């Protein structure tokens, strides 16, 4: 099990290239199941989760050819309509093969994803929506069995806003008979990126970017070329890093128009940012100011940035309150940060952070993807050496983070 060794106290200076968005790449790769044509994808991030979904897709018979960050998928020879437990248990996003397999082949057998560290994360909305489209669904032995000769358009309103729920239902609706209306749809930029790809494949979708998607089903979808949008969560993670350590970094290959709330919070912290067409220069001198926030669905403060901002708050010049409204257990990083000398009290889904003058390095353990990133940030701001264990969590969602950070001056090495 790999570990990261971080010696804190180094300012960050230099350039970081942001990779493609994990949470756009995963549904977009599953869209390859919807067509017998070629899907030519670029800017696909090199992540463990991407490797996992490609393994799963290859098992169905989808052809995958990779040339560095360019991927070509072809779904003309799909033979197995199944997503087995041993793969699904390692990555919940595998549920995203359910909608496409059902829509194109009328059948799918997908393992129920287990929960994960941050919450139970049921998929009842995915199932409810597919049933509304006419699917017969039974759950047996930990598997979802879905059958339907031809999905039929329907009006669906999910009980809560669900990102992958919206994506599953959107992909299924593109090949259903007639009109589907998805209300209470998620509006995350990664959902929009998937919708744009589906339109490029010949789907008919109105209301992209809003919470009401109207889809006219078509008989089939053709291939397309698409560049995955850059990862706003990765970009925000590095902006939090420089806010915590001080320095002057230039993020390249990023967008500046899809995380305004986070950028406003970073300005409140004291980060000075200069925007280019696809870049952000971020300069930080002095101690971070405390920021309070509550996570909500897009366009509100993203839950996937909560832990990283908390890391900055732990050394801020005052107190702050952080409320997590999306997941029921997304404070696993709190105890680990307190081991570094932070002063955080949790009360239900609210964390009260009292900024301390300094953190001190110690051995800590990563518990989930964004928590691991927050521990890297805290460790870089701490005095002395921190060893972060179980960093396979980090590798799921960050493309060689320690390489990118070392290149801008961080003292961070991977220990096998
Ligand atoms: C997506 O997860 C992201 N993953 C998560 O990113 C992100 O944290 C989350 O959306 C919220 O933005 C991918 O896109 C691959 P949800 P998802 O369905 O779709 C409840 C990361 O760090 N819910 O929007 O699984 C659910 O329990 C990961 O990159 C139901 O009750 O999240 C949660 O409380 C972590 N029933 C809330 O809705 C359902 O059928 C939002 O979940 C579906 C969801």
Coordinates of C-alpha atoms in Angstrom, one line a residue, residues 133-318:
X133 CA -39.4 4.6 -18.7
X134 CA -41.0 1.1 -18.8
X135 CA -38.2 -1.1 -17.5
X136 CA -39.0 -4.2 -15.4
X137 CA -36.5 -4.2 -12.6
X138 CA -35.9 -6.8 -9.9
X139 CA -33.2 -6.9 -7.3
X140 CA -31.8 -10.3 -6.3
X141 CA -28.6 -11.5 -4.9
X142 CA -27.1 -8.0 -4.9
X143 CA -27.8 -7.5 -8.6
X144 CA -30.2 -5.2 -10.4
X145 CA -31.9 -7.1 -13.3
X146 CA -33.5 -4.7 -15.8
X147 CA -35.5 -5.7 -18.8
X148 CA -37.5 -3.7 -21.4
X149 CA -38.1 -4.4 -25.1
X150 CA -38.2 -0.7 -25.8
X151 CA -38.1 2.2 -23.3
X152 CA -40.9 4.7 -23.6
X153 CA -40.5 8.4 -22.9
X154 CA -42.0 9.6 -19.6
X155 CA -42.0 12.6 -17.3
X156 CA -39.7 11.9 -14.4
X157 CA -39.0 14.0 -11.3
X158 CA -36.3 12.6 -9.0
X159 CA -36.9 13.0 -5.2
X160 CA -33.6 14.8 -4.8
X161 CA -31.0 16.2 -7.2
X162 CA -28.8 13.3 -8.2
X163 CA -25.8 13.7 -10.5
X164 CA -25.3 10.1 -11.8
X165 CA -29.1 9.5 -11.5
X166 CA -29.6 12.4 -14.0
X167 CA -26.8 11.0 -16.2
X168 CA -28.2 7.4 -16.2
X169 CA -31.7 8.6 -17.0
X170 CA -30.5 11.1 -19.6
X171 CA -28.6 8.4 -21.5
X172 CA -31.5 6.0 -21.3
X173 CA -34.0 8.6 -22.6
X174 CA -31.9 9.3 -25.7
X175 CA -33.0 6.0 -27.3
X176 CA -36.5 5.7 -25.7
X177 CA -39.6 6.1 -27.8
X178 CA -41.0 9.6 -27.6
X179 CA -40.5 12.5 -25.2
X180 CA -38.9 12.3 -21.8
X181 CA -38.9 15.2 -19.3
X182 CA -36.3 15.0 -16.5
X183 CA -37.3 17.4 -13.7
X184 CA -35.1 18.3 -10.7
X185 CA -32.2 17.3 -12.9
X186 CA -28.6 17.9 -11.8
X187 CA -26.9 20.9 -13.5
X188 CA -23.2 20.1 -12.7
X189 CA -20.9 21.1 -15.5
X190 CA -20.1 17.4 -15.9
X191 CA -23.7 16.6 -16.6
X192 CA -23.7 19.4 -19.2
X193 CA -20.5 17.9 -20.8
X194 CA -22.2 14.5 -21.1
X195 CA -25.3 16.1 -22.6
X196 CA -23.2 18.0 -25.2
X197 CA -21.5 14.8 -26.2
X198 CA -24.9 13.0 -26.6
X199 CA -26.1 15.8 -28.8
X200 CA -22.9 15.4 -30.9
X201 CA -23.9 11.7 -31.2
X202 CA -27.3 12.7 -32.6
X203 CA -29.4 12.9 -29.4
X204 CA -32.2 15.5 -29.2
X205 CA -31.9 17.3 -25.8
X206 CA -33.4 20.7 -24.8
X207 CA -32.7 22.6 -21.5
X208 CA -29.0 21.6 -21.2
X209 CA -27.5 23.3 -18.1
X210 CA -30.9 23.7 -16.5
X211 CA -32.8 21.5 -14.0
X212 CA -35.4 20.5 -16.7
X213 CA -34.1 18.3 -19.5
X214 CA -36.4 17.5 -22.4
X215 CA -35.3 14.6 -24.6
X216 CA -36.9 13.4 -27.9
X217 CA -35.8 9.7 -28.3
X218 CA -34.1 8.8 -31.6
X219 CA -33.7 5.4 -33.2
X220 CA -30.0 5.3 -32.9
X221 CA -26.9 7.4 -32.0
X222 CA -23.8 7.7 -34.2
X223 CA -20.1 8.2 -33.2
X224 CA -18.6 11.6 -32.3
X225 CA -15.4 13.3 -31.3
X226 CA -15.3 15.0 -27.9
X227 CA -12.8 16.6 -25.5
X228 CA -13.6 16.1 -21.9
X229 CA -14.0 19.3 -19.9
X230 CA -11.2 20.1 -17.5
X231 CA -11.6 19.2 -13.9
X232 CA -12.9 22.0 -11.7
X233 CA -12.4 20.0 -8.5
X234 CA -8.8 19.3 -9.3
X235 CA -8.3 23.1 -10.1
X236 CA -9.9 24.1 -6.8
X237 CA -7.8 21.6 -5.0
X238 CA -4.6 23.2 -6.2
X239 CA -6.0 26.7 -5.5
X240 CA -6.6 25.6 -1.9
X241 CA -3.1 24.2 -1.8
X242 CA -1.5 27.5 -2.7
X243 CA -3.9 29.4 -0.4
X244 CA -2.6 27.2 2.5
X245 CA 1.2 27.3 1.7
X246 CA 1.5 30.7 0.1
X247 CA 3.1 31.1 -3.4
X248 CA 2.4 32.0 -7.0
X249 CA 1.1 29.3 -9.4
X250 CA -0.4 29.3 -12.9
X251 CA -3.1 26.7 -13.6
X252 CA -3.3 25.9 -17.3
X253 CA -6.0 24.0 -19.3
X254 CA -8.7 25.1 -16.8
X255 CA -12.0 26.8 -17.2
X256 CA -12.8 29.9 -15.1
X257 CA -16.6 30.0 -15.6
X258 CA -17.8 26.9 -13.8
X259 CA -16.9 27.3 -10.2
X260 CA -17.7 30.9 -9.3
X261 CA -18.9 30.2 -5.7
X262 CA -15.6 28.5 -4.9
X263 CA -13.6 31.3 -6.6
X264 CA -15.4 33.9 -4.5
X265 CA -14.6 31.9 -1.3
X266 CA -10.9 31.8 -2.4
X267 CA -10.9 35.6 -2.8
X268 CA -12.4 35.8 0.7
X269 CA -9.5 33.7 2.0
X270 CA -7.2 36.2 0.4
X271 CA -6.1 34.5 -2.8
X272 CA -5.3 37.0 -5.6
X273 CA -6.4 35.4 -8.9
X274 CA -5.9 36.6 -12.5
X275 CA -8.0 34.9 -15.1
X276 CA -6.9 34.0 -18.6
X277 CA -9.0 32.4 -21.3
X278 CA -8.0 28.9 -20.0
X279 CA -5.8 29.7 -17.1
X280 CA -5.8 31.0 -13.5
X281 CA -2.8 32.7 -11.9
X282 CA -3.1 32.5 -8.1
X283 CA -0.9 34.4 -5.7
X284 CA -1.0 34.1 -1.9
X285 CA 0.9 36.0 0.7
X286 CA 0.1 36.1 4.4
X287 CA -2.3 34.0 6.5
X288 CA -5.6 32.7 5.0
X289 CA -8.7 34.4 6.3
X290 CA -11.4 32.0 7.6
X291 CA -14.4 31.2 5.3
X292 CA -17.7 29.5 6.2
X293 CA -20.0 27.7 3.8
X294 CA -22.6 25.0 3.3
X295 CA -22.4 22.6 0.5
X296 CA -25.3 22.4 -2.0
X297 CA -25.9 21.1 -5.5
X298 CA -24.5 23.1 -8.4
X299 CA -24.3 26.0 -8.8
X300 CA -23.8 26.2 -5.0
X301 CA -20.7 25.3 -3.1
X302 CA -19.6 21.8 -4.3
X303 CA -19.4 19.0 -1.7
X304 CA -16.3 17.7 -3.5
X305 CA -14.4 20.8 -2.5
X306 CA -15.5 20.8 1.2
X307 CA -12.6 18.9 2.6
X308 CA -10.0 20.9 0.7
X309 CA -11.4 24.3 1.9
X310 CA -11.5 22.9 5.5
X311 CA -7.8 22.2 5.3
X312 CA -7.2 25.9 4.6
X313 CA -9.6 26.9 7.4
X314 CA -7.6 24.9 9.9
X315 CA -4.8 27.5 9.8
X316 CA -6.9 30.6 9.1
X317 CA -6.8 33.7 11.2
X318 CA -10.1 33.0 12.9

